[in-house]
Amino acid sequence: MNRDARFLAYVQMLDSALPIGGFSHSFGLETYVQKGAIGSLAELEQYMNSQIHCSLVRLEGLAIKGMYAAIEEADMRRFCRLDSILHVQRPASESREGQHKMGRRLLTLARKLYPWMALDELEQALSDYQAYGTLPAVHAWIACRLGIPMDDAVRGFLYTAVSAIAGSALRLMSVGQTECQLLISRGTEHIAEEWSKVRELPPDLLHSFSPLQDICAMQHEGLYSRLFMS
């Protein structure tokens, strides 16, 4: 597979229609909407930006950076340690399970899309070190094997998170598709800005601080009616 084909293969992985279960998860957004905390496009954008700033860039972004270094150094122990940290950093069980299941489904899909890729090595390491195979970890592995630069892999993953927020909002709120596309566009600008602030930090400083989001994600399973699994 040449460089152009690998790039397009990565673009395919960023598609919101990728059959890995993302359509079924709101990761707490449904709770915000049902409780009336988010009801307008402005409030939705504020929520999205807070997730980018407080969680996504500083947790998943730095983790992917560390995983890239681990892959390049053939240090699977470190790779799996970062994967396990990502798993336990999500207090809500639905969110943990959602990231785990989506990662496993992406791994299964990757076997069909990229039969030449060394996916057995990843699965063996996850088994040996009792790691989970979270979505960011599998994303990082595939992107690295496709030859995607680390910064692009981080921004690509964060783009999928922003796109997922907009997709969930389409079904939960009275917002249109054009409004959501504009939201995604502004979100990508925010991603680039926030990542530029932290990209030089060591991966060991990865963290997330979004207590209200964590509480809403934990409360989701107790909602009277639910459209999403998380």
Short mmCIF file of C-alpha atoms in Angstrom, two decimals:
data_model
loop_
_atom_site.label_atom_id
_atom_site.label_comp_id
_atom_site.label_asym_id
_atom_site.label_seq_id
_atom_site.Cartn_x
_atom_site.Cartn_y
_atom_site.Cartn_z
CA MET A 1 0.00 0.00 0.00
CA ASN A 2 1.58 3.29 -1.09
CA ARG A 3 1.62 6.52 0.89
CA ASP A 4 -1.48 8.00 -0.76
CA ALA A 5 -3.48 4.83 -0.21
CA ARG A 6 -2.42 4.70 3.44
CA PHE A 7 -3.52 8.30 3.96
CA LEU A 8 -6.92 7.59 2.43
CA ALA A 9 -7.22 4.44 4.53
CA TYR A 10 -6.74 6.63 7.59
CA VAL A 11 -9.35 9.11 6.37
CA GLN A 12 -11.77 6.20 6.10
CA MET A 13 -11.14 5.39 9.76
CA LEU A 14 -12.31 8.89 10.73
CA ASP A 15 -15.72 8.39 9.09
CA SER A 16 -18.59 8.74 11.57
CA ALA A 17 -20.30 5.86 9.75
CA LEU A 18 -17.53 3.42 10.69
CA PRO A 19 -19.34 0.36 12.13
CA ILE A 20 -17.72 0.25 15.56
CA GLY A 21 -20.69 1.29 17.69
CA GLY A 22 -20.06 5.01 18.07
CA PHE A 23 -23.61 5.74 16.92
CA SER A 24 -24.88 4.17 20.16
CA HIS A 25 -22.95 6.33 22.64
CA SER A 26 -23.32 9.93 23.79
CA PHE A 27 -20.86 9.57 26.72
CA GLY A 28 -23.04 11.65 29.05
CA LEU A 29 -24.43 14.23 26.62
CA GLU A 30 -27.88 12.65 26.81
CA THR A 31 -27.96 13.31 30.57
CA TYR A 32 -27.10 16.99 30.05
CA VAL A 33 -29.91 17.37 27.52
CA GLN A 34 -32.54 15.51 29.55
CA LYS A 35 -31.75 17.56 32.65
CA GLY A 36 -32.02 20.80 30.67
CA ALA A 37 -28.38 21.77 31.14
CA ILE A 38 -27.85 21.87 27.36
CA GLY A 39 -30.66 23.14 25.17
CA SER A 40 -29.12 25.54 22.68
CA LEU A 41 -26.37 25.47 20.09
CA ALA A 42 -24.32 27.90 22.17
CA GLU A 43 -24.56 25.63 25.22
CA LEU A 44 -23.66 22.63 23.08
CA GLU A 45 -20.57 24.41 21.76
CA GLN A 46 -19.56 25.38 25.28
CA TYR A 47 -19.87 21.71 26.30
CA MET A 48 -17.82 20.58 23.30
CA ASN A 49 -15.05 23.10 23.98
CA SER A 50 -14.89 22.12 27.64
CA GLN A 51 -14.48 18.47 26.65
CA ILE A 52 -11.68 19.36 24.25
CA HIS A 53 -9.89 21.52 26.83
CA CYS A 54 -10.43 19.55 30.04
CA SER A 55 -10.38 15.98 28.81
CA LEU A 56 -9.83 15.00 25.20
CA VAL A 57 -6.59 16.86 24.40
CA ARG A 58 -4.94 16.29 27.77
CA LEU A 59 -5.99 12.67 28.22
CA GLU A 60 -6.48 10.91 24.89
CA GLY A 61 -4.19 13.32 23.02
CA LEU A 62 -1.19 12.85 25.31
CA ALA A 63 -1.89 9.12 25.58
CA ILE A 64 -1.73 8.73 21.80
CA LYS A 65 1.55 10.68 21.80
CA GLY A 66 2.95 8.27 24.38
CA MET A 67 1.66 5.24 22.50
CA TYR A 68 3.37 6.39 19.31
CA ALA A 69 6.67 6.60 21.18
CA ALA A 70 6.07 3.16 22.69
CA ILE A 71 5.34 1.61 19.28
CA GLU A 72 8.43 3.17 17.73
CA GLU A 73 10.56 1.86 20.64
CA ALA A 74 8.83 -1.57 20.57
CA ASP A 75 7.87 -1.04 24.22
CA MET A 76 4.54 -2.83 24.42
CA ARG A 77 4.55 -2.79 28.21
CA ARG A 78 4.43 1.01 28.13
CA PHE A 79 1.82 0.98 25.36
CA CYS A 80 -0.45 -1.27 27.40
CA ARG A 81 0.13 0.73 30.57
CA LEU A 82 -1.16 3.84 28.79
CA ASP A 83 -4.13 1.85 27.49
CA SER A 84 -4.99 0.72 31.03
CA ILE A 85 -4.65 4.28 32.35
CA LEU A 86 -7.11 5.47 29.70
CA HIS A 87 -9.56 2.79 30.80
CA VAL A 88 -9.51 3.63 34.50
CA GLN A 89 -9.57 7.40 33.91
CA ARG A 90 -13.26 7.12 32.99
CA PRO A 91 -15.21 6.83 36.28
CA ALA A 92 -18.54 6.00 34.59
CA SER A 93 -18.86 2.29 33.84
CA GLU A 94 -20.89 2.92 30.67
CA SER A 95 -18.16 5.18 29.30
CA ARG A 96 -15.43 2.68 30.16
CA GLU A 97 -17.30 -0.15 28.52
CA GLY A 98 -18.18 2.01 25.52
CA GLN A 99 -14.54 2.90 24.81
CA HIS A 100 -13.53 -0.72 25.35
CA LYS A 101 -16.17 -2.18 23.03
CA MET A 102 -15.53 0.39 20.32
CA GLY A 103 -11.81 -0.33 20.47
CA ARG A 104 -12.40 -4.05 20.12
CA ARG A 105 -14.78 -3.53 17.22
CA LEU A 106 -12.25 -1.31 15.48
CA LEU A 107 -9.65 -4.02 15.95
CA THR A 108 -11.99 -6.60 14.41
CA LEU A 109 -12.77 -4.29 11.49
CA ALA A 110 -9.08 -3.53 10.98
CA ARG A 111 -8.37 -7.22 10.38
CA LYS A 112 -10.61 -7.02 7.33
CA LEU A 113 -9.54 -3.58 6.13
CA TYR A 114 -5.80 -4.05 6.69
CA PRO A 115 -5.02 -7.80 6.45
CA TRP A 116 -1.32 -7.00 6.07
CA MET A 117 -1.10 -5.12 9.38
CA ALA A 118 0.59 -6.65 12.46
CA LEU A 119 -2.58 -6.80 14.54
CA ASP A 120 -1.67 -10.13 16.16
CA GLU A 121 1.22 -8.33 17.86
CA LEU A 122 -1.21 -5.82 19.36
CA GLU A 123 -3.68 -8.45 20.53
CA GLN A 124 -0.91 -10.56 22.05
CA ALA A 125 0.45 -7.58 23.97
CA LEU A 126 -3.01 -6.66 25.27
CA SER A 127 -3.38 -10.23 26.50
CA ASP A 128 0.13 -10.48 27.98
CA TYR A 129 -0.18 -7.24 29.94
CA GLN A 130 -3.88 -7.61 30.77
CA ALA A 131 -4.75 -4.36 29.00
CA TYR A 132 -8.09 -3.47 27.43
CA GLY A 133 -7.74 -2.26 23.86
CA THR A 134 -9.51 1.06 24.32
CA LEU A 135 -10.54 3.00 21.24
CA PRO A 136 -7.67 5.55 21.46
CA ALA A 137 -5.13 2.73 21.79
CA VAL A 138 -6.35 0.80 18.76
CA HIS A 139 -6.65 4.06 16.82
CA ALA A 140 -3.05 4.94 17.68
CA TRP A 141 -1.76 1.50 16.66
CA ILE A 142 -3.51 1.53 13.29
CA ALA A 143 -2.57 5.13 12.52
CA CYS A 144 1.08 4.49 13.36
CA ARG A 145 1.17 1.36 11.18
CA LEU A 146 -0.38 3.36 8.34
CA GLY A 147 2.50 5.82 8.60
CA ILE A 148 0.38 8.71 9.84
CA PRO A 149 2.42 11.34 11.75
CA MET A 150 1.71 11.46 15.47
CA ASP A 151 0.25 14.97 15.47
CA ASP A 152 -2.13 14.07 12.65
CA ALA A 153 -3.21 10.92 14.50
CA VAL A 154 -4.00 12.95 17.62
CA ARG A 155 -5.92 15.57 15.69
CA GLY A 156 -7.71 12.86 13.72
CA PHE A 157 -8.86 11.06 16.86
CA LEU A 158 -10.02 14.31 18.45
CA TYR A 159 -11.91 15.13 15.28
CA THR A 160 -13.85 11.86 15.60
CA ALA A 161 -14.76 12.81 19.19
CA VAL A 162 -16.06 16.22 18.13
CA SER A 163 -17.94 14.67 15.22
CA ALA A 164 -19.53 12.17 17.62
CA ILE A 165 -20.73 14.99 19.90
CA ALA A 166 -22.36 16.71 16.92
CA GLY A 167 -23.91 13.45 15.73
CA SER A 168 -25.40 12.77 19.15
CA ALA A 169 -26.75 16.31 19.35
CA LEU A 170 -28.57 15.84 16.04
CA ARG A 171 -30.70 13.14 17.63
CA LEU A 172 -31.06 14.74 21.05
CA MET A 173 -31.68 18.40 20.24
CA SER A 174 -33.41 20.70 17.78
CA VAL A 175 -30.33 21.47 15.72
CA GLY A 176 -29.85 21.08 11.98
CA GLN A 177 -27.16 19.31 10.01
CA THR A 178 -25.67 22.55 8.72
CA GLU A 179 -25.44 23.91 12.26
CA CYS A 180 -23.68 20.74 13.36
CA GLN A 181 -21.20 20.95 10.50
CA LEU A 182 -20.40 24.52 11.49
CA LEU A 183 -19.99 23.31 15.07
CA ILE A 184 -17.53 20.64 13.92
CA SER A 185 -15.63 23.22 11.88
CA ARG A 186 -15.20 25.47 14.90
CA GLY A 187 -14.35 22.43 17.00
CA THR A 188 -11.47 21.48 14.71
CA GLU A 189 -10.03 24.96 15.10
CA HIS A 190 -10.27 24.59 18.88
CA ILE A 191 -8.59 21.17 18.69
CA ALA A 192 -5.63 22.61 16.79
CA GLU A 193 -5.30 25.48 19.26
CA GLU A 194 -5.51 23.29 22.37
CA TRP A 195 -3.19 20.59 21.05
CA SER A 196 -0.54 23.18 20.22
CA LYS A 197 -0.54 24.17 23.91
CA VAL A 198 0.15 20.69 25.30
CA ARG A 199 1.88 18.69 22.55
CA GLU A 200 5.33 19.25 24.09
CA LEU A 201 4.26 17.88 27.48
CA PRO A 202 5.46 14.38 28.42
CA PRO A 203 2.74 11.71 28.13
CA ASP A 204 3.14 10.90 31.83
CA LEU A 205 1.35 14.18 32.56
CA LEU A 206 -1.85 13.03 30.86
CA HIS A 207 -4.93 13.84 32.88
CA SER A 208 -8.61 14.67 32.73
CA PHE A 209 -10.58 17.04 34.95
CA SER A 210 -14.24 17.17 34.06
CA PRO A 211 -16.18 16.22 37.22
CA LEU A 212 -19.58 17.39 35.95
CA GLN A 213 -19.15 15.35 32.78
CA ASP A 214 -18.17 12.31 34.85
CA ILE A 215 -21.22 12.72 37.09
CA CYS A 216 -23.58 13.07 34.12
CA ALA A 217 -22.04 10.01 32.50
CA MET A 218 -22.57 8.03 35.71
CA GLN A 219 -26.17 9.26 36.03
CA HIS A 220 -27.00 8.19 32.48
CA GLU A 221 -27.85 4.61 33.39
CA GLY A 222 -30.53 5.89 35.77
CA LEU A 223 -32.41 8.03 33.24
CA TYR A 224 -36.08 7.19 32.81
CA SER A 225 -35.70 6.78 29.05
CA ARG A 226 -32.50 6.46 27.06
CA LEU A 227 -31.68 6.76 23.38
CA PHE A 228 -27.99 5.93 23.87
CA MET A 229 -26.02 3.22 25.66
CA SER A 230 -23.90 5.81 27.48
#
